[in-house]
Coordinates of C-alpha atoms and ligand atoms in Angstrom, one line a residue:
M1 CA 17.0 -18.2 13.8
K2 CA 17.5 -19.5 10.6
P3 CA 14.4 -20.6 8.1
A4 CA 13.7 -23.9 7.5
A5 CA 15.4 -25.6 4.4
F6 CA 13.9 -24.6 1.4
E7 CA 14.4 -25.0 -2.6
Y8 CA 15.5 -21.5 -4.4
H9 CA 14.5 -20.9 -7.6
A10 CA 15.3 -18.2 -9.7
P11 CA 13.3 -17.8 -13.1
H12 CA 14.1 -14.8 -15.9
T13 CA 10.2 -14.2 -17.1
P14 CA 7.1 -13.7 -15.1
A15 CA 5.7 -16.8 -16.9
E16 CA 8.2 -19.3 -15.7
A17 CA 7.8 -17.5 -12.1
V18 CA 3.9 -18.4 -12.3
D19 CA 4.5 -21.8 -13.8
L20 CA 6.8 -23.2 -10.7
V21 CA 4.6 -21.3 -7.8
S22 CA 1.5 -23.4 -9.8
R23 CA 3.5 -26.4 -9.9
F24 CA 4.6 -26.5 -6.4
G25 CA 1.1 -25.5 -4.8
D26 CA 1.1 -24.5 -1.2
D27 CA 4.6 -25.5 -1.0
A28 CA 5.7 -22.7 -3.1
K29 CA 5.8 -18.6 -2.3
F30 CA 7.1 -15.5 -4.3
I31 CA 9.8 -13.6 -2.6
A32 CA 10.5 -10.4 -3.7
G33 CA 12.5 -8.2 -1.1
G34 CA 11.8 -10.8 1.8
Q35 CA 11.3 -7.9 4.5
S36 CA 8.2 -9.1 5.2
L37 CA 8.4 -12.8 4.2
M38 CA 12.1 -13.5 5.5
P39 CA 11.1 -12.6 9.1
L40 CA 8.1 -15.3 9.1
L41 CA 10.5 -18.3 7.7
T42 CA 13.5 -17.6 10.3
L43 CA 10.9 -17.2 13.2
R44 CA 9.5 -20.4 11.4
L45 CA 6.0 -18.9 11.4
A46 CA 5.7 -20.1 7.8
T47 CA 7.5 -22.8 6.3
F48 CA 7.7 -23.0 2.2
G49 CA 9.5 -26.1 0.3
H50 CA 10.2 -23.9 -2.8
L51 CA 11.1 -19.7 -3.1
V52 CA 10.2 -18.9 -6.2
D53 CA 12.9 -15.4 -6.5
L54 CA 11.1 -12.4 -8.4
R55 CA 14.5 -10.4 -8.9
R56 CA 15.6 -11.5 -12.0
L57 CA 12.6 -10.6 -13.5
T58 CA 13.2 -7.4 -15.4
E59 CA 10.5 -6.5 -16.8
L60 CA 8.7 -6.3 -13.7
H61 CA 10.9 -3.7 -12.6
G62 CA 10.7 0.1 -13.3
I63 CA 8.6 3.2 -13.7
R64 CA 6.5 4.1 -17.0
T65 CA 4.7 7.0 -17.6
E66 CA 1.7 6.4 -20.1
G67 CA -0.1 9.5 -21.0
T68 CA -2.5 9.6 -17.9
T69 CA -1.0 6.9 -16.0
V70 CA 2.3 6.2 -14.1
R71 CA 2.7 2.1 -14.3
I72 CA 4.9 0.8 -11.6
G73 CA 6.7 -2.5 -11.7
A74 CA 6.2 -5.0 -8.8
T75 CA 9.5 -5.3 -8.1
T76 CA 10.2 -1.5 -8.2
T77 CA 12.2 -1.0 -4.6
H78 CA 10.5 1.6 -2.3
S79 CA 13.8 3.6 -2.5
S80 CA 13.3 3.9 -6.1
I81 CA 10.2 5.3 -6.2
G82 CA 10.8 7.6 -3.3
R83 CA 13.5 9.2 -5.3
D84 CA 11.7 9.2 -8.8
A85 CA 11.6 12.6 -9.8
D86 CA 8.2 11.8 -12.4
I87 CA 6.7 9.7 -9.0
R88 CA 7.1 13.0 -6.9
R89 CA 5.3 15.3 -9.5
L90 CA 2.6 13.3 -10.7
V91 CA 1.8 10.8 -8.0
P92 CA 3.0 12.9 -4.8
L93 CA 1.1 11.0 -2.5
L94 CA 3.0 7.6 -3.1
A95 CA 6.3 9.5 -2.8
R96 CA 5.1 11.3 0.4
A97 CA 4.2 7.5 1.8
T98 CA 7.6 5.9 1.1
P99 CA 9.9 7.9 3.6
L100 CA 7.0 6.3 6.4
I101 CA 8.1 2.8 5.8
G102 CA 10.7 1.1 7.9
H103 CA 14.0 2.0 7.8
F104 CA 16.4 2.8 4.7
Q105 CA 17.2 -0.8 4.8
I106 CA 13.8 -2.0 4.5
R107 CA 13.0 0.6 1.5
N108 CA 16.0 -0.7 -0.4
R109 CA 15.0 -4.0 -0.5
G110 CA 11.1 -4.2 -0.2
T111 CA 9.2 -3.7 -3.3
L112 CA 5.7 -2.1 -4.2
G113 CA 4.5 -5.3 -5.3
G114 CA 5.8 -7.3 -2.2
S115 CA 3.8 -4.6 0.3
L116 CA 0.6 -4.9 -1.8
A117 CA 0.6 -8.6 -2.2
H118 CA 1.8 -8.8 1.7
A119 CA -1.1 -6.4 2.7
D120 CA -0.4 -5.3 6.0
A121 CA -3.3 -3.6 7.3
A122 CA -1.2 -1.2 8.7
A123 CA 1.4 -0.3 5.9
E124 CA 1.0 2.6 3.8
Y125 CA 1.2 1.8 -0.1
P126 CA -2.0 -0.3 0.2
A127 CA -3.6 2.7 1.6
V128 CA -2.3 5.0 -1.0
A129 CA -3.4 2.5 -3.6
L130 CA -7.0 2.5 -2.1
T131 CA -6.8 6.5 -1.7
L132 CA -5.6 7.1 -5.4
D133 CA -8.0 3.8 -7.0
A134 CA -4.7 2.4 -8.5
T135 CA -5.3 -0.6 -10.3
I136 CA -3.2 -3.8 -9.7
G137 CA -2.3 -6.0 -12.5
T138 CA -1.7 -9.6 -12.4
L139 CA -0.4 -12.9 -14.0
S140 CA -1.5 -16.5 -13.4
P141 CA -1.9 -19.5 -15.1
R142 CA -5.7 -18.5 -16.1
G143 CA -3.9 -15.2 -18.0
R144 CA -4.1 -11.8 -16.8
R145 CA -6.4 -9.4 -15.0
S146 CA -6.4 -6.3 -13.5
I147 CA -7.9 -5.5 -9.8
A148 CA -9.3 -2.2 -8.8
A149 CA -7.6 -1.7 -5.4
S150 CA -11.2 -1.1 -4.2
E151 CA -11.7 -5.1 -5.1
F152 CA -7.8 -6.3 -3.9
F153 CA -7.9 -5.6 0.0
R154 CA -9.9 -8.2 1.4
G155 CA -8.9 -8.3 5.1
M156 CA -6.1 -8.8 7.7
W157 CA -2.9 -10.1 4.9
T158 CA -5.8 -11.2 2.3
T159 CA -6.2 -9.8 -0.5
A160 CA -8.1 -10.8 -4.0
M161 CA -5.2 -12.8 -5.6
E162 CA -5.2 -16.4 -5.8
P163 CA -2.0 -18.2 -4.6
D164 CA -0.4 -18.6 -7.9
E165 CA -1.4 -15.2 -9.1
L166 CA 1.6 -12.8 -9.3
V167 CA 1.5 -9.0 -9.1
T168 CA 3.2 -7.4 -12.1
D169 CA 2.6 -3.8 -12.2
I170 CA 0.8 -1.0 -10.6
A171 CA -0.7 1.8 -12.5
F172 CA -1.5 5.5 -10.5
P173 CA -3.8 7.8 -12.2
V174 CA -2.0 11.1 -12.9
L175 CA -4.6 13.6 -10.9
H176 CA -4.8 16.8 -13.1
G177 CA -6.2 20.1 -11.7
R178 CA -7.1 21.7 -8.3
W179 CA -5.7 18.5 -6.1
G180 CA -4.0 18.2 -2.5
F181 CA -2.4 15.3 -0.8
A182 CA -1.6 14.2 2.7
I183 CA -0.5 11.1 4.6
E184 CA -0.3 11.2 8.4
E185 CA 0.5 8.2 10.9
F186 CA 1.4 8.2 14.6
T187 CA 4.1 5.3 15.5
R188 CA 5.4 5.2 18.9
R189 CA 9.3 5.0 16.8
S190 CA 10.2 6.1 13.6
G191 CA 10.2 3.5 11.0
D192 CA 7.4 1.5 13.1
F193 CA 4.5 0.0 11.5
A194 CA 1.3 2.7 11.9
I195 CA -0.5 2.4 15.2
A196 CA -3.3 4.9 13.2
G197 CA -2.6 6.4 9.9
A198 CA -4.6 8.5 7.1
A199 CA -4.1 9.2 3.8
V200 CA -6.1 12.4 2.0
A201 CA -6.7 13.0 -1.5
V202 CA -9.4 16.1 -2.2
Q203 CA -10.1 18.1 -5.6
L204 CA -11.4 21.7 -5.5
D205 CA -13.5 23.1 -8.1
A206 CA -12.8 26.8 -9.1
D207 CA -15.0 27.5 -6.3
A208 CA -13.0 26.0 -3.7
R209 CA -15.7 23.7 -3.5
I210 CA -15.0 19.7 -3.0
E211 CA -15.1 18.4 -6.6
Q212 CA -14.2 14.9 -5.1
C213 CA -11.8 13.3 -2.5
A214 CA -10.8 10.3 -0.8
I215 CA -10.1 9.5 2.7
T216 CA -8.5 6.0 3.9
V217 CA -7.7 4.9 7.2
F218 CA -5.0 2.4 7.9
G219 CA -4.2 0.1 11.0
L220 CA -7.4 0.6 12.1
S221 CA -9.3 -2.4 10.4
P222 CA -8.6 -5.3 9.0
A223 CA -7.5 -3.7 5.7
P224 CA -7.0 -0.3 4.7
A225 CA -10.7 1.4 4.6
R226 CA -11.9 4.0 2.7
A227 CA -14.8 6.3 4.4
R228 CA -17.0 6.6 1.6
A229 CA -19.8 7.7 3.5
V230 CA -17.9 11.1 4.9
E231 CA -16.6 11.2 1.3
A232 CA -20.1 11.7 -0.4
E233 CA -21.5 14.0 2.4
L234 CA -18.4 16.7 1.5
V235 CA -18.8 16.9 -2.2
G236 CA -20.1 20.4 -3.1
R237 CA -19.5 22.0 0.1
A238 CA -17.1 24.8 0.6
A239 CA -13.8 23.6 1.8
T240 CA -13.2 26.3 4.4
E241 CA -16.8 25.4 5.9
I242 CA -15.8 22.0 6.6
D243 CA -14.7 21.3 10.6
A244 CA -11.5 19.1 10.0
T245 CA -11.7 18.1 13.5
D246 CA -15.3 16.9 13.4
L247 CA -14.4 15.2 9.8
G248 CA -11.7 12.7 12.0
G249 CA -14.5 11.5 14.4
A250 CA -17.0 11.1 11.6
V251 CA -14.5 8.6 9.8
T252 CA -13.6 6.8 12.7
D253 CA -17.0 6.5 14.2
L254 CA -17.7 4.6 10.9
L255 CA -15.3 2.0 11.7
D256 CA -16.2 -1.3 13.8
S257 CA -13.6 -3.5 14.0
V258 CA -10.8 -1.7 15.3
P259 CA -7.7 -3.6 16.3
S260 CA -6.6 -3.8 19.6
D261 CA -3.2 -5.3 21.2
I262 CA -0.3 -4.8 23.3
H263 CA 0.7 -1.2 20.9
G264 CA -2.5 0.0 21.8
T265 CA -6.7 -0.4 22.6
A266 CA -9.5 0.0 20.3
E267 CA -10.5 3.2 21.9
Y268 CA -7.2 4.9 22.1
R269 CA -6.5 3.8 17.9
R270 CA -9.9 5.0 17.2
R271 CA -8.8 8.6 18.7
V272 CA -5.4 8.7 17.2
G273 CA -6.7 7.6 14.1
A274 CA -8.9 10.5 14.3
V275 CA -6.5 13.1 14.7
M276 CA -4.8 11.5 11.8
V277 CA -7.5 11.9 9.4
T278 CA -7.8 15.3 10.8
R279 CA -4.2 16.5 10.3
A280 CA -4.0 14.9 7.0
W281 CA -7.5 16.6 5.7
A282 CA -5.9 19.9 7.2
R283 CA -2.8 19.2 4.9
A284 CA -4.6 18.1 1.9
L285 CA -6.9 20.9 1.8
K286 CA -3.9 23.7 2.4
E287 CA -2.3 22.5 -0.9
A288 CA -5.0 22.1 -2.6
L289 CA -6.3 26.1 -1.8
Ligands
LIG301 C1 11.6 -4.1 10.6 C2 10.9 -3.7 9.7 C3 9.7 -2.6 9.7 C4 8.6 -2.5 8.3 N1 7.9 -1.2 8.5 C5 7.2 -1.1 7.2 C6 6.1 0.3 7.7 O1 6.4 0.9 8.0 N2 5.4 -0.1 6.5 C7 4.9 -1.3 5.4 O2 4.5 -0.9 4.9 N3 6.0 -1.8 5.6 C8 7.0 -2.0 6.5 N4 7.7 -3.5 6.5 C9 7.6 -4.3 5.2 C10 8.3 -4.1 4.3 O3 7.7 -2.8 3.8 C11 8.3 -5.1 3.1 O4 9.4 -4.5 2.4 C12 7.2 -5.2 2.3 O5 5.9 -5.2 2.8 C13 6.8 -6.5 1.6 O6 7.7 -5.9 0.4 P1 8.6 -7.1 0.1 O7 9.1 -7.0 -1.6 O8 9.9 -7.5 0.8 O9 8.0 -8.5 0.3 P2 8.5 -10.0 0.2 O10 8.8 -9.8 1.9 O11 9.5 -10.7 -0.4 O12 7.0 -10.6 0.1 C14 6.1 -10.4 1.2 C15 4.6 -11.3 0.3 O13 4.1 -10.7 -0.5 C16 4.2 -11.9 -1.7 N5 5.1 -11.3 -2.6 C17 5.9 -10.6 -2.8 N6 6.0 -10.3 -4.2 C18 4.9 -10.4 -4.8 C19 4.3 -10.3 -6.4 N7 5.0 -9.7 -7.0 N8 3.3 -11.0 -6.4 C20 2.7 -11.8 -5.7 N9 3.0 -11.9 -4.4 C21 4.2 -11.3 -4.0 C22 5.4 -13.0 -1.3 O14 4.9 -14.6 -1.7 C23 4.8 -13.0 0.4 O15 3.8 -13.6 0.7 C24 8.7 -3.2 7.3 C25 9.4 -4.3 7.5 C26 10.7 -4.9 8.4 C27 11.3 -6.0 8.6

């Protein structure tokens, strides 16, 4: 199928892009890689009279290391992130998540900003942003703001952004010390969205006790979810005394709105999710030890 007719806009600055979207209101939409938006338009599940293409906004593209932060422009593609040596070294969880996203054609076009703005509950990058406490920079007619990932994801395809707000960049902290990171997901076919997934970041102190940790599940609730109650209980415990299988169950026990659909019942997803947490925890811990 083909999308309904729309007017195409190709602004050259973020301010111009924001101005266009706010001028046309609900009838306008930003388009970045088009990997989520175009399927919706071609299936006519969504219709917009104006599409504002972000591709020419060169200042939104690229990866910069700024002291203890790696700042990634919103229109940086998944592929660029996946092959960047600094990302692999300084934000390894992001690098490890990238090959799990779709297929290489999708990774060549899809963007980090598009993935976060689209906020699919089963997507990898929102889960990584939440795990690493990333900060999302935005621009709107009301100015710039920084939104913590913990505030950003509000529900199914819903974020804290206003419709005329543009993601400009995403800042990831560089975590120094005895850290381990892992992401695990279960899909029926390679490249599919996760039926259930988990991302873990864990830091150990000199005695191999948990100094801090983050455990995020995705595909198991309307938005990626941190298991903060479980994380808090783990702090201070000896890493080797923690039973990873018990941990998986404890995390999924916290979830109260696990989706049920043709890909799996809520009960099935919960059980698979527990296994993903167990695996991610064990792998992250192995790296930290
Ligand atoms: C077959 C297939 C398989 C896929 N598998 C996966 C997968 O396994 N995991 C996964 O995470 N994703 C998957 N995707 C989606 C892919 O990663 C998308 O690229 C991504 O979700 C959206 O990025 P995009 O740049 O293509 O955004 P677009 O499709 O251009 O836009 C998506 C939404 O975000 C908005 N938007 C885009 N950029 C911005 C911005 N800078 N500021 C504000 N709003 C913005 C748009 O207005 C639109 O609402 C898959 C896609 C396909 C087609």
